[in-house]
Each structure stands twice: as C-alpha cells, then as structure tokens.
Coordinates of C-alpha atoms and ligand atoms in Angstrom, one line a residue:
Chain A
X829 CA 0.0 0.0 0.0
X830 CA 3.0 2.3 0.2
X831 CA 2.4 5.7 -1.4
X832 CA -1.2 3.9 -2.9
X833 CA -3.5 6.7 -1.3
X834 CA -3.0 10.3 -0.8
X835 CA -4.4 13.1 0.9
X836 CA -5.4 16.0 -1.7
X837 CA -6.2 18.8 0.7
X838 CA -7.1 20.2 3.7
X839 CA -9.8 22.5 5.9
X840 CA -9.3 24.3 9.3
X841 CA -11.3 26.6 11.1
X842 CA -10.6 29.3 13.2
X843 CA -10.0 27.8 17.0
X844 CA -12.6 29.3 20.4
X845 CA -12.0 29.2 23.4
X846 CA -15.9 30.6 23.7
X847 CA -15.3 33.3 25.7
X848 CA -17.9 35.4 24.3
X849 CA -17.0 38.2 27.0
X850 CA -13.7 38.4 24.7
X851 CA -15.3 38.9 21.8
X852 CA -15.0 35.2 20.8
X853 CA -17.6 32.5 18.9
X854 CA -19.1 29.8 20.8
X855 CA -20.5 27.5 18.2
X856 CA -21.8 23.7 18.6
X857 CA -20.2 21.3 17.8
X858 CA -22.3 20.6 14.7
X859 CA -21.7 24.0 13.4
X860 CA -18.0 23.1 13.2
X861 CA -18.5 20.1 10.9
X862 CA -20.6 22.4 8.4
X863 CA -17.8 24.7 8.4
X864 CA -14.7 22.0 8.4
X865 CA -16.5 20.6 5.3
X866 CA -16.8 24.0 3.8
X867 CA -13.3 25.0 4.0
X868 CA -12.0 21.4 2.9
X869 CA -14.2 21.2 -0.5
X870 CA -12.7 24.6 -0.9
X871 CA -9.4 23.8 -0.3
X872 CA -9.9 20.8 -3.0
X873 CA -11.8 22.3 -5.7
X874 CA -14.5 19.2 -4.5
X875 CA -18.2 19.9 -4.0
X876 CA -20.2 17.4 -1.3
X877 CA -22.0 16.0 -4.2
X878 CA -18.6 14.1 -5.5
X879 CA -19.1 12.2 -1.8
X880 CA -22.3 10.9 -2.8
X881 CA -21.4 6.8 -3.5
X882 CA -18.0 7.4 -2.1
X883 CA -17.0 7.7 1.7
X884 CA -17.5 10.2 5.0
X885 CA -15.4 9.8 7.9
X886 CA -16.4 11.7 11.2
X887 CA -15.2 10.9 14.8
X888 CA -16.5 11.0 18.0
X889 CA -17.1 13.8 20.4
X890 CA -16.9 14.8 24.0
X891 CA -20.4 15.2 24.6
X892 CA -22.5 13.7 21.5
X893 CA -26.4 14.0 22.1
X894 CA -26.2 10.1 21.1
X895 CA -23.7 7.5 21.1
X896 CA -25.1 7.1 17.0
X897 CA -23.2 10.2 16.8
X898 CA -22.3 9.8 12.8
X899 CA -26.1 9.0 12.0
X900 CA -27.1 12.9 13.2
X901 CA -24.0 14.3 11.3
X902 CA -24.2 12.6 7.9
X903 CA -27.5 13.5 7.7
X904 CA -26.6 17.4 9.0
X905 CA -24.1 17.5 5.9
X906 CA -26.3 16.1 3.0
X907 CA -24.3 13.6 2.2
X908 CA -25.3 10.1 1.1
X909 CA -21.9 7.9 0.8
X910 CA -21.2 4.5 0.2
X911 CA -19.2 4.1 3.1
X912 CA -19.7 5.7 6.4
X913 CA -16.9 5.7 8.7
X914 CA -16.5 6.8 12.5
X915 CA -13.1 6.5 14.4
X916 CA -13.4 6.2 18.6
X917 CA -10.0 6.2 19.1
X918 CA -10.1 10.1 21.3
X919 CA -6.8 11.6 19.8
X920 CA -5.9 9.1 17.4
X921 CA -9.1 9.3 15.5
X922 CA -7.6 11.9 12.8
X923 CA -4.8 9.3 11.8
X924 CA -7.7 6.2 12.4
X925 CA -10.0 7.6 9.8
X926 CA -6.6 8.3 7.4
X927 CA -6.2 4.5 7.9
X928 CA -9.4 3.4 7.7
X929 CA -10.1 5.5 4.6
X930 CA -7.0 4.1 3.3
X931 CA -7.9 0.7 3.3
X932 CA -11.6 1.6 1.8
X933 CA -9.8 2.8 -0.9
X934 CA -6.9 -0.1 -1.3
X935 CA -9.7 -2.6 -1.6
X936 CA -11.5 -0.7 -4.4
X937 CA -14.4 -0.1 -2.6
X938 CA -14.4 3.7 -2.8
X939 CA -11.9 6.4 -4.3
X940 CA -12.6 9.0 -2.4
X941 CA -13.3 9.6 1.1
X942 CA -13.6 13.0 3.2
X943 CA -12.6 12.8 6.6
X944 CA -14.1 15.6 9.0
X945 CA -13.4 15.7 12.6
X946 CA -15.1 18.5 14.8
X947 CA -15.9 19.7 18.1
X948 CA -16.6 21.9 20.7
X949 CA -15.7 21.0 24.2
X950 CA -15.8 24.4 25.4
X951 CA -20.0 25.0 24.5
X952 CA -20.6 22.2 26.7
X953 CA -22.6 23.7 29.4
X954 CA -23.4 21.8 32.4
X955 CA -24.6 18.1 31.9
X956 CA -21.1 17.4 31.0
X957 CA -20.5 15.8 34.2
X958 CA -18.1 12.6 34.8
X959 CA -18.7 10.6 31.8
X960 CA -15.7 8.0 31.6
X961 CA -14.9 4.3 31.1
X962 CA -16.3 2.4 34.2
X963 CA -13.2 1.5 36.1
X964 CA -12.7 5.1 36.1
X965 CA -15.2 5.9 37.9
X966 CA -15.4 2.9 40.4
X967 CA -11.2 2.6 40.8
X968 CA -9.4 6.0 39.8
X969 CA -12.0 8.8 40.3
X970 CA -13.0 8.1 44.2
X971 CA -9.0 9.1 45.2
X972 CA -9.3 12.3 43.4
X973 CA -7.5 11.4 40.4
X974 CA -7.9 14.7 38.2
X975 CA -8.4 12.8 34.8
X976 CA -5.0 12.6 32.5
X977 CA -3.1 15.4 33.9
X978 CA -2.8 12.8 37.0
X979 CA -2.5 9.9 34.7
X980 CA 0.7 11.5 32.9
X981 CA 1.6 13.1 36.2
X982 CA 2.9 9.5 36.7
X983 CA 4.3 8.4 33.4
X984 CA 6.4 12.1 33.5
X985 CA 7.6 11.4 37.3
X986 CA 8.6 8.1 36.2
X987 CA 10.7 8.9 33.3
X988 CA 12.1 11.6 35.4
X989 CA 13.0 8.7 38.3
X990 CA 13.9 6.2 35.6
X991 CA 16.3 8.4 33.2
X992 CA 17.1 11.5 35.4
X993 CA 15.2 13.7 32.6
X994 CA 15.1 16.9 34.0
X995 CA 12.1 19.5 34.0
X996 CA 13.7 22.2 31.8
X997 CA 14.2 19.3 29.5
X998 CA 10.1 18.5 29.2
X999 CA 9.9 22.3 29.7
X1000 CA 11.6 23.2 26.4
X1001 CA 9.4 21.7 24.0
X1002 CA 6.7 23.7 25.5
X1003 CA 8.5 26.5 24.9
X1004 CA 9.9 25.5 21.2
X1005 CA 6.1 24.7 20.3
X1006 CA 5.3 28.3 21.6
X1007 CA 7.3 29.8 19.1
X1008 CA 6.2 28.0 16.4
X1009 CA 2.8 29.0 17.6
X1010 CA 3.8 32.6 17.3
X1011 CA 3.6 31.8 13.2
X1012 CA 0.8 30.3 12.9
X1013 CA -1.7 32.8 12.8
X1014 CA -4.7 30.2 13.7
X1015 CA -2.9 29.3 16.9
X1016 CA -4.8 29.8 20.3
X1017 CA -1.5 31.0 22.1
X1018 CA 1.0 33.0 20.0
X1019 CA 2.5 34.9 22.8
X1020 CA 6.2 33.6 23.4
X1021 CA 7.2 32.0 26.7
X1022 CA 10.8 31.4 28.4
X1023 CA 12.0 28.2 30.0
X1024 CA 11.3 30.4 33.7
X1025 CA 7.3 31.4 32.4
X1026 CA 7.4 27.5 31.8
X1027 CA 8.7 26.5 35.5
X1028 CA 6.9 29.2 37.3
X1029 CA 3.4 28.0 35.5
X1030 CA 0.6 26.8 37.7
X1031 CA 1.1 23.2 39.2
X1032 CA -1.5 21.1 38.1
X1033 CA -0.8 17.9 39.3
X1034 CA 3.0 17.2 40.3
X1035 CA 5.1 17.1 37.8
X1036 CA 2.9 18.4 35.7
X1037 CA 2.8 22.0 35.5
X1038 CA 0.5 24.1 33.6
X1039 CA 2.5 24.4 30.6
X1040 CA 2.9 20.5 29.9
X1041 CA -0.4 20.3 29.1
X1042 CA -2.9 21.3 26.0
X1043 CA -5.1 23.7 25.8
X1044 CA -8.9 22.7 24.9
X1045 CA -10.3 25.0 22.0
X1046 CA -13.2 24.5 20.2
X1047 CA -12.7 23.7 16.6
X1048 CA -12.8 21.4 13.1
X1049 CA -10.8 20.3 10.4
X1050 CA -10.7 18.1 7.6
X1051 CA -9.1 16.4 4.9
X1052 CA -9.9 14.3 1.8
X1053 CA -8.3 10.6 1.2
X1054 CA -8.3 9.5 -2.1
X1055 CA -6.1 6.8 -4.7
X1056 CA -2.7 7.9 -5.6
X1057 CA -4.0 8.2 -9.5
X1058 CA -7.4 10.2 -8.5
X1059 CA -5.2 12.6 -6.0
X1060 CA -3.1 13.5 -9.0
X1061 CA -6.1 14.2 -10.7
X1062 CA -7.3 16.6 -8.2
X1063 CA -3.8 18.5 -7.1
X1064 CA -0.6 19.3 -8.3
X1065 CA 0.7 18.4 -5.0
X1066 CA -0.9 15.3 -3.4
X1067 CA 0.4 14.1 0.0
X1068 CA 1.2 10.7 -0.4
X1069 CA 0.7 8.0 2.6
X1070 CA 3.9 5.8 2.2
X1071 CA 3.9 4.3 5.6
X1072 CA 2.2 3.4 8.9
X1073 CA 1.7 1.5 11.7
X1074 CA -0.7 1.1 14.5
X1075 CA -0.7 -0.9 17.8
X1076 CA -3.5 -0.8 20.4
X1077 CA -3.8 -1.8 24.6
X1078 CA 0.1 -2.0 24.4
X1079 CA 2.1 -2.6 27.5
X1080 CA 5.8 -2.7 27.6
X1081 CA 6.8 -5.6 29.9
X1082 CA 4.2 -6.8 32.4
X1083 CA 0.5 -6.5 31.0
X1084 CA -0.3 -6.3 35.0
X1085 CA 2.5 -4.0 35.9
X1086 CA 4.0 -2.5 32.6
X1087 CA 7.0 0.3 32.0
X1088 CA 4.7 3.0 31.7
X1089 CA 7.5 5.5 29.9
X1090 CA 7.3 3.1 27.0
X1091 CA 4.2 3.7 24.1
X1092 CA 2.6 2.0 21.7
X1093 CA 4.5 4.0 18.9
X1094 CA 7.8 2.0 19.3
X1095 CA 5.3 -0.8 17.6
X1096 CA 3.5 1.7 15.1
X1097 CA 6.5 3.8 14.4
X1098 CA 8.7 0.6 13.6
X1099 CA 6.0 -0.7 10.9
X1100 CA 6.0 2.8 9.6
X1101 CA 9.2 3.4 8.8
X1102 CA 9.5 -0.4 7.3
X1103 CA 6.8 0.1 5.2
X1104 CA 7.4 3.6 4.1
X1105 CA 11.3 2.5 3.4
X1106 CA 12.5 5.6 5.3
X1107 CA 15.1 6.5 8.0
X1108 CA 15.0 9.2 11.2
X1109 CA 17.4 11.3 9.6
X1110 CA 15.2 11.7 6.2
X1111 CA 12.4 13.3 8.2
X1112 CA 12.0 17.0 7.7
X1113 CA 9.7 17.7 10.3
X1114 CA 7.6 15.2 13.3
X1115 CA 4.0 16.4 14.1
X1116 CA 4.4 14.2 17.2
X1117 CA 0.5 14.2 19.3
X1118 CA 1.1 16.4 21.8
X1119 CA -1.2 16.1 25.0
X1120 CA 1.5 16.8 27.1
X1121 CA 5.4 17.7 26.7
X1122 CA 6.0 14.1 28.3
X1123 CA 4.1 12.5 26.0
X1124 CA 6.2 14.4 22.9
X1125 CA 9.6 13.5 24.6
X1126 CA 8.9 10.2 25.1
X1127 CA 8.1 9.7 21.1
X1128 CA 11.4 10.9 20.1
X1129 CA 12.8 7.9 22.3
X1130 CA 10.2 5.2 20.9
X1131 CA 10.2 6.7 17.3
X1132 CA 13.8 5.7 17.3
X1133 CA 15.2 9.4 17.0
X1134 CA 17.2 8.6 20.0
X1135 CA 17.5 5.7 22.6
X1136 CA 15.3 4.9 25.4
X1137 CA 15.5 7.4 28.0
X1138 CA 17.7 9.8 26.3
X1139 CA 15.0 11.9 25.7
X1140 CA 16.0 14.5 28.0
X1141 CA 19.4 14.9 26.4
X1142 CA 18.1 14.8 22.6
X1143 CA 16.0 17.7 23.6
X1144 CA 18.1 19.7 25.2
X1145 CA 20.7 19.1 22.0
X1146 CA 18.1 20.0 19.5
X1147 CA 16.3 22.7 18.2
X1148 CA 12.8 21.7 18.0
X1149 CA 11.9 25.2 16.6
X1150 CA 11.4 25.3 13.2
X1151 CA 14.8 26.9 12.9
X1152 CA 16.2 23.3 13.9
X1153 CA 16.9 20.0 12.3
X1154 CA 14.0 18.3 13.4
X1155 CA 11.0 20.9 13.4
X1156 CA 8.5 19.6 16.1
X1157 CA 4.7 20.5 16.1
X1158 CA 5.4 23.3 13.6
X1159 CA 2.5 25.0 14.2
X1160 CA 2.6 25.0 17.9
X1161 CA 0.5 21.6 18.2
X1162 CA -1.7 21.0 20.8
X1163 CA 0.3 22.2 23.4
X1164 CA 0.0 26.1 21.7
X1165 CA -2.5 25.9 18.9
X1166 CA -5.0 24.1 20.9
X1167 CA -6.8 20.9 21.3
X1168 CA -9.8 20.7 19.5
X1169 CA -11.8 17.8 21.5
X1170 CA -11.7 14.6 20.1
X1171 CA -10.7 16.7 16.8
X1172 CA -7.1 17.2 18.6
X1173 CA -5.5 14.8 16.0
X1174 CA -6.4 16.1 12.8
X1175 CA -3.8 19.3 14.4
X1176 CA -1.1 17.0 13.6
X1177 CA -2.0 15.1 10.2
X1178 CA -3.6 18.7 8.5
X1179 CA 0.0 20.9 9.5
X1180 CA 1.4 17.5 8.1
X1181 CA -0.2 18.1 4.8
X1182 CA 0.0 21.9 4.5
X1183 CA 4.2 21.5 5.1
X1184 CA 4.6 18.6 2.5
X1185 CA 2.2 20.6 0.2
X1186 CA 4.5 24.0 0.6
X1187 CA 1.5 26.0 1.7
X1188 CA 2.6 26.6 5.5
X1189 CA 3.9 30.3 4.3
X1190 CA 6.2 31.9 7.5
X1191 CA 6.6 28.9 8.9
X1192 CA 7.4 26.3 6.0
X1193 CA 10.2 23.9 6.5
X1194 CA 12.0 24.5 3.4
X1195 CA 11.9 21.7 1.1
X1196 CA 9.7 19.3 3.3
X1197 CA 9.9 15.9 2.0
X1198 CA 9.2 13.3 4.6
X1199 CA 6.7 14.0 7.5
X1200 CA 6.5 11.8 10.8
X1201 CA 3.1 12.3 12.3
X1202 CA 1.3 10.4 15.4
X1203 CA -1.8 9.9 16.5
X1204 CA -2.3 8.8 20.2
X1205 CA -5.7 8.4 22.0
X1206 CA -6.9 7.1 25.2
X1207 CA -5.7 6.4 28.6
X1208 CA -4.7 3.3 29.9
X1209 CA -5.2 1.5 33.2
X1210 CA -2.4 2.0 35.5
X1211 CA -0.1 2.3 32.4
X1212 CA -0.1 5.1 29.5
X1213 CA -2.2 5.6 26.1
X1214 CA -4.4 3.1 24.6
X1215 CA -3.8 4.0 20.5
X1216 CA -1.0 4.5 18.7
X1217 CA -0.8 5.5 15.3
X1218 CA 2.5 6.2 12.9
X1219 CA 2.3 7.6 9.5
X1220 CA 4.9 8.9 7.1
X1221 CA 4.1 11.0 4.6
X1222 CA 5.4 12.5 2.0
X1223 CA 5.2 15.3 -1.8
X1224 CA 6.4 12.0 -3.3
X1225 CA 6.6 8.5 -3.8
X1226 CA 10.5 7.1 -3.9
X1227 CA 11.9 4.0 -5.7
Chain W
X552 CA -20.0 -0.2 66.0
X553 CA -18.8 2.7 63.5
X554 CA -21.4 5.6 63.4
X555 CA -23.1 6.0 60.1
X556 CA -21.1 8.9 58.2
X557 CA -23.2 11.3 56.4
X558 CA -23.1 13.3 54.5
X559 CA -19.8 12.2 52.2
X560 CA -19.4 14.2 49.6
X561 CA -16.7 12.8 47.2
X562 CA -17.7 10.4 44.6
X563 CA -17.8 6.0 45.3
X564 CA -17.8 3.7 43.3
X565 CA -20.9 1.7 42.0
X566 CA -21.1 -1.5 43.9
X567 CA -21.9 -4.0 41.1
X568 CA -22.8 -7.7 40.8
X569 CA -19.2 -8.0 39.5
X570 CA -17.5 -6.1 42.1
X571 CA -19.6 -6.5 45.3
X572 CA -17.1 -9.8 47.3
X573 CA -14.4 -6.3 46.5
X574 CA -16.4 -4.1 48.6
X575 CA -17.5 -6.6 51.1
X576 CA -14.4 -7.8 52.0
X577 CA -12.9 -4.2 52.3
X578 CA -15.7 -3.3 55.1
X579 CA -14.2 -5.8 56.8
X580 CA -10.9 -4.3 56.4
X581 CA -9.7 -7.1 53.8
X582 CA -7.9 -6.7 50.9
X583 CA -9.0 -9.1 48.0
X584 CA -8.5 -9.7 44.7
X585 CA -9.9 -11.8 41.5
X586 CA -8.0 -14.9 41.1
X587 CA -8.4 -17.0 37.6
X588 CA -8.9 -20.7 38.8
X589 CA -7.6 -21.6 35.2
X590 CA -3.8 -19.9 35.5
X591 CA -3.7 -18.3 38.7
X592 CA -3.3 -14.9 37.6
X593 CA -4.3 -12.3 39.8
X594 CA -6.0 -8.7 38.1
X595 CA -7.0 -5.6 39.1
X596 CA -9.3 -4.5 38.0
X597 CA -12.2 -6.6 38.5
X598 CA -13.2 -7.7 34.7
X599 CA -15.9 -10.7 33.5
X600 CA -12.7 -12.4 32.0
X601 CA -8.9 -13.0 32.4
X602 CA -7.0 -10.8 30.7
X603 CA -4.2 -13.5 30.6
X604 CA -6.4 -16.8 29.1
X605 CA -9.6 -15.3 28.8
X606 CA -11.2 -17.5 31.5
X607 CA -14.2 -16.3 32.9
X608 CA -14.0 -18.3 36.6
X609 CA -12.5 -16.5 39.3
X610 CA -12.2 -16.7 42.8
X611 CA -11.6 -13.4 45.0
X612 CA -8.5 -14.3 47.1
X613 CA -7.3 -12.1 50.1
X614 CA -3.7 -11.1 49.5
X615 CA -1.4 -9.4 51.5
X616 CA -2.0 -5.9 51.0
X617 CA 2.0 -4.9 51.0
X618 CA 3.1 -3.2 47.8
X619 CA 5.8 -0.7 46.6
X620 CA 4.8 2.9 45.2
X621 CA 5.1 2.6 41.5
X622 CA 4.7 6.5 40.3
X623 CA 3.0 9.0 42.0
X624 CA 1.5 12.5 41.8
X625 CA 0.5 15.4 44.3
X626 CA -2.6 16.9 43.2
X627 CA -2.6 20.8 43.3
X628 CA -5.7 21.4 41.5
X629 CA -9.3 20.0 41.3
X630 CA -9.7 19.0 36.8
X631 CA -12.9 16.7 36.3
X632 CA -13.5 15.7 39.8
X633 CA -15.6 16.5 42.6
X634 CA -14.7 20.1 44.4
X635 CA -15.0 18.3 48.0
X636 CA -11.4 17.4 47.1
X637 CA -10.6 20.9 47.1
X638 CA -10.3 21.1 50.8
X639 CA -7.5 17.8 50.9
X640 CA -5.3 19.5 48.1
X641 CA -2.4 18.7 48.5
X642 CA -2.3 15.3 48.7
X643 CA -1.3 12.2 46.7
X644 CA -2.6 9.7 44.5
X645 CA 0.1 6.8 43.4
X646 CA 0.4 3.6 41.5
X647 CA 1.0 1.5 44.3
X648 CA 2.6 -2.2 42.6
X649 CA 1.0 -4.9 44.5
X650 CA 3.2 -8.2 45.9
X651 CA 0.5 -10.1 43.9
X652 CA 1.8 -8.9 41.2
X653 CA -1.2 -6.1 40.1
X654 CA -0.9 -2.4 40.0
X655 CA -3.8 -0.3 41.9
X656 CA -4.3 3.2 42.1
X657 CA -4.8 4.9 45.7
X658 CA -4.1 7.3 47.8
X659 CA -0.9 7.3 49.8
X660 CA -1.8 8.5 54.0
X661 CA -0.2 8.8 57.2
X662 CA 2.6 10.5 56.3
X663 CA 3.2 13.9 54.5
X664 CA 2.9 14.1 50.6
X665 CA 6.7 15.2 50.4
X666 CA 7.8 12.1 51.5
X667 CA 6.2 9.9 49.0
X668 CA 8.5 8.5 47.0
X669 CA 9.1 6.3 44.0
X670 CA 10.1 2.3 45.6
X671 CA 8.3 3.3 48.9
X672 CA 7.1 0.5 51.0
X673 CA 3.5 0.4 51.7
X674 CA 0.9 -1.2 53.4
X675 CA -3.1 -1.2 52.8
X676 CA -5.4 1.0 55.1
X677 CA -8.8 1.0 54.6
X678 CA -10.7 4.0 54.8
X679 CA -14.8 3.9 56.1
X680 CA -16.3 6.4 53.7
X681 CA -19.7 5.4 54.1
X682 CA -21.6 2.3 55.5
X683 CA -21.3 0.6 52.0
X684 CA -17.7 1.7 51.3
X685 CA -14.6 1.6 52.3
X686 CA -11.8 2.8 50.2
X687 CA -7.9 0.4 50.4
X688 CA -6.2 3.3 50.9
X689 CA -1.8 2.5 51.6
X690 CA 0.5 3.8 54.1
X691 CA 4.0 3.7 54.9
X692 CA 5.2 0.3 56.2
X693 CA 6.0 -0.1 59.4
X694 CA 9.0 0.1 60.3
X695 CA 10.3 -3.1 61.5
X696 CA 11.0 -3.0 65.3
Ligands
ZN1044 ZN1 -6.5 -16.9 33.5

C-alpha cells in the first residue's frame, strides 16, 4: 500500500475558546463540521455532491447527544456515501480515519473519502458531568484522580525517576512549540514564553505543571483521502501515505504492571518506517500528538530518533523550533494551537499536509519531503495511552 | 459499632454484581482480589474475563495488601472531579505495585505528601467512607521493630 493513497487537501477553522466576554464565537459542535466541510471542499476544488457513493469519515465527540453520533452528522451534511466511517480512538481518531479511509480505498471499494473531525468542548454547558470508562469511575476517580493530567503526572515522574530527565528538558518543547505557535496565525496561544514562564506556570498535578499540558479550544478540520491516481487528478501536490503503523492496549513488559515510559508508537512507528522504506534522519519535520510535553519526549525515544530514555538529552541538544533540524509540532500543536476535542489529532496530520504541500507560508520547513506524524488516543489502566498511530508522509513517492 | 457517616461528599464507586465480594471484604478491612482458577493470575481491576487466558471463573482471594509505590502525583488542583477534594489538596494519588503482582491506584496517607517516593514501602489502610464503602487506601510500612 506504500504511497497507494493520498491526501489532496485540507480544511481548518478558526479555534474558540468561547469566551464570548472576549469577543470570541461559541458554536456547537455541529456547526464546526458544516464549516470544516466547507473549508476542505474549498481547499480541493471538490463539492459534497462528489461524496455521494464514495466515503464520510467523522469521529466521536466529548459530549455527543447520542452514542449514533455519525447517524445525526451525515444527515446534518447532505451527504449520502457508500461508506460511512466513525473513528473512537479520542486523539488518534484523525490518523484512524486516514487509515481506515485508506484501506476503503486499497480494496477498491471507494476512491474518495472525506474525513471531517469537529468539536466543541468548550459550548458544553453543564450536563457534561463525569462521563468516563467504568473503572474510572469505580477505581481512579474516588481518590481524586484529576483525569490525564494525573495519569501522565505519573508516566512524567517516572521517566524523570527512571532516566534522570530533567524538568527544563520537558519544559523546552513547551517553549519550542510556543514559538512556532507565534507563526501560525490560527494558533490559540502565540505569545512567546521562556523556560522560567514555563517553570513558574501553575502546578497542576505534580510534575505536571500548567505548561505541559494542551489547551482545549473549540474547533474542526478536515481532509480528503483518495487513490494515488485520483489525487493527482485533483492537485498538483498530493500528500502521499507511504507508511504506517498502529498498535493498540500495548504494554511494555508486564500486561499487570508494565514500563509506563514506553508507548505503543515503538510498535507503530517501527512498521512505519518499514513500510514507508525511510530512515530518522530523512524526516523534515515530526508532528508528534502532543497532550503533554511528556508524551512528545517520550516519542522521540520510541520513534527511534534517539535511545530509550535519552529523551531529555536529545531535547536539550536539538532545536525543535522550526529553525532546527528536526522541526517539532510546527504549528505550535496542541500544546499552543489548541486541542480541539476529540478533533485534537487532525492538528497534527492537516500541518502535516499543508508542510509537505508548501503552503505553511512563515513557517514552511523549506523543502519538506518526509513527514512523521502520530496519533495517540486514550488512557490506559495504571499504564499510558491506549492508541498508537505512525504515518509517514510524503510530496512524493521514492523507488 | 462505627457511626453512620453522612453526608460524604466525594464520589464512590458503583457496587456491582461484578465487584460486590471487593467491597464486602474491604468493610471488613480485607484486601482481596480476582484470582483466575484456570492460570492463577491475579487482576486488578475486577473484569468478566482474564486478561491472561480469557477464562471467565475466578475466585476473590485475600492477598497481603504490602506493595511498593510505583509513580505517584500530588494533586494541586481539582480537573474533572468532585470540588470536595478541594479542601484535601495537596495530597497524593500513586500507582502502588501490588506483591500479587497487580498495579492499583490509591491514595498514599499517614505521612506527608513530600515524603512519598518512587520504591516506597506500603501497606493497605482501609478507609470507612460510608456504610457501603470503604476505600484500600496505603500507608507507609511499618518500620520493622
Ligand atoms: Zn486466566
């Protein structure tokens, strides 16, 4: 399937925090999938009417008015496809749907597929209450743990115990993602920050400190999947998928009592990079998911862009700005652009697309050829994330 | 006789069919845990099958209730829980790796969150939140006399 299927283009809405006192839109979640599919027909010279017999991807979201959450929104859009897709995977559904789509299209069943992912955790007045998987609720929430920023309060002290990674270390891809923020004009924070803003930010839940974590927005985005020969037709520059892996309920050692400072993405990542015939050191930029700093530094380990818990040191040795070697979230990611819901993965794949396709203006990576993009989702019982997704992508396909 | 406490205001945990002998055995101050009569495993959490072989018979087995502090974090702020944990902040919630081989989360008590550390020695402590529940909470071990 290397380089088979493509991505021809891209939609992204303006981010919300809905604060309405500040002059900002508070819109449904609903609303953002009208206006995700707007901007990604745009963007691809498609109209919804070309989806009719072909596919619709949508994903879940944080507070759905019905677990048949993709009945309500195909029927919002007007669209009547052959194949109706909906990825449950929480941050990895952007790079699920890619897959999935992917596959639709490999076995010939459809040649076109638009993937839409929306939502709007900040609209969700009251009602949204404790709604989480059952063992939460009976075994985590009744000592007061405070949802992931507890859950990777543990992997980060850990890796911190295990490797002696330091805070500043963690701390500086929160500040390297900052500036990258600063050009990307649809970012939710742009304002620049210093190691010291970083270490004097609020403490959340120790280690974690305000600045390790995202930033919830409300938003969508897009993007359409379709055969390497039908992408060509639609673009001068289509996005090709040339590798990727995913692994799911990993644990690393012990299923009862597993290294939590190892991910699923040493499996997905290694598949990827097989399949897609690449090295590290070909990759121009890594759009690593980015729910916390820990999360990112811990992907450069099991990506194989350094060893096990050297982390800390690669971090501190590289610029992860995107005046380094290995630009990093190069529009600020989660961490600075915002999380968008369950939409916070399609962040990573769409800045993927718009580098590869040259059309990320001030802050281009200069003759992008080989993106490294995850998708994580989920939280795992006494261990890390559930999901883990590894694509490579790239402007063309290699011998 | 403990007094009936009222008015708790944190959230519990649904006693189910599944989990009931759990929260029976911790009123009466024991620890125990699902056992797989097919391969012995022990798991936490309580789940209908084993998530070594897939068996679905089980015996609840008291174990020791001695573990080690796996990871563990001191809450500063109240995220997507219940404010009447406002008034304990700070305090800790670990990973506490069970000599039955399972991982649990808890909260660690009876010493001061600062000295929580990774490798710590701990023992289980049950808590009496209400008539129905009582929470395995750990604290330091002992020290040997
Ligand atoms: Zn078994």
């Amino acid at each position: 399937m290397r380089g088979e299927v493509a991505i021809v283009g891209y939609g992204e809405t303006p981010v919300s925090r809905a604060r309405v006192d500040k002059g900002e839109q508070r819109l449904t979640a609903e609303e953002y999938y009208a206006w995700a599919m707007e901007l990604t027909l745009n963007n691809c010279g498609l109209t919804k009417q070309d989806f009719d017999g072909q596919g619709l991807g949508v994903i879940g979201a944080i507070w759905p008015h019905s677990e048949i959450w993709s009945a309500e929104i195909v029927q919002n859009l007007g669209i009547s496809p052959k194949l109706l897709l909906r990825a449950d995977h929480g941050g990895a559904s952007a790079a699920a749907l890619l897959l999935q789509s992917a596959f639709a299209i490999h076995s010939g069943l459809v040649d076109i597929v638009l993937c839409l992912g929306a939502d709007a955790p900040m609209s969700v007045q009251n009602g949204s209450g404790l709604r989480t998987w059952r063992y939460e609720l009976d075994h985590l929430i009744p000592y007061g743990m405070m949802g992931p920023n507890s859950m990777i309060a543990f992997v980060m002290q850990r890796h911190m115990f295990q490797y002696g990674t330091k805070r500043e270390q963690f701390g500086k891809i929160s500040v390297a993602q900052r500036y990258n923020a600063g050009l990307n004009p649809n970012a939710y924070l742009r304002n620049p920050i210093t190691i010291d803003d970083y270490l004097k930010s609020r403490p959340i839940s120790d280690p974690i400190l305000l600045l390790d974590a995202v930033i919830s927005v409300n938003g969508g985005l897009g993007f359409v999947v379709a055969s390497a020969k039908k992408a060509k037709q639609l673009t001068e520059k289509p996005v090709y998928l040339l590798g990727f892996g995913e692994k799911h309920n990993y644990s690393h050692g012990s299923i009862y009592q597993p290294d939590v400072t190892v991910t699923g993405v040493t499996q997905a990542a290694r598949d990827a990079f097989k399949m897609a015939k690449a090295k590290q050191e070909e990759i121009s930029f890594f759009q690593p998911y980015d729910d916390y700093t820990a999360i990112v530094l811990m992907q450069f380990e099991d990506a194989g862009f350094c060893k096990k818990g050297d982390g800390g040191k690669f971090v501190e040795n590289n610029d992860l700005t995107l005046k380094g070697d290995l630009p990093t979230n190069t529009g600020g990611g989660q961490l600075s652009a915002g999380q968008p819901g369950m939409a916070g993965g399609f962040v990573h794949v769409v800045e993927a697309v718009r580098q590869l396709k040259d059309e990320a203006g001030g802050r281009q990576v200069k003759g992008a050829e080989f993106g490294f993009v995850t998708g994580l989702g989920g939280l795992t019982f006494g261990g890390n994330l559930v999901n883990s997704f590894a694509l490579i992508l790239s402007s063309e396909v290699p011998k | 006789m403990t007094a009936p406490i009222l008015a708790y205001e944190k959230p519990i945990p649904e006693i189910t069919d599944l989990t009931k002998p759990f929260w029976e055995a911790a009123k009466r101050n024991e620890l125990v845990l699902q056992n797989c009569k097919t391969c012995r495993k022990y798991q936490w959490y309580p789940r209908y099958s084993c998530i070594n072989c897939g068996s679905r018979n089980f015996e609840w087995k008291k174990v020791s209730g001695r573990g080690t502090v796996y990871s563990y974090t001191i809450i500063r702020q109240v995220v997507a829980n219940s404010p009447a944990f406002q008034k304990d902040i700070p305090f800790v919630v670990a990973l506490v790796d069970l000599e039955e081989g399972v991982r649990m989360y808890s909260n660690i008590v009876g010493c001061k969150p600062e000295e929580v550390h990774i490798g710590m020695s701990v023992e289980v402590a049950f808590a009496q939140v209400t008539n129905e529940v009582s929470l395995p909470k750990f604290k330091p071990t002992a020290s040997k006399g």
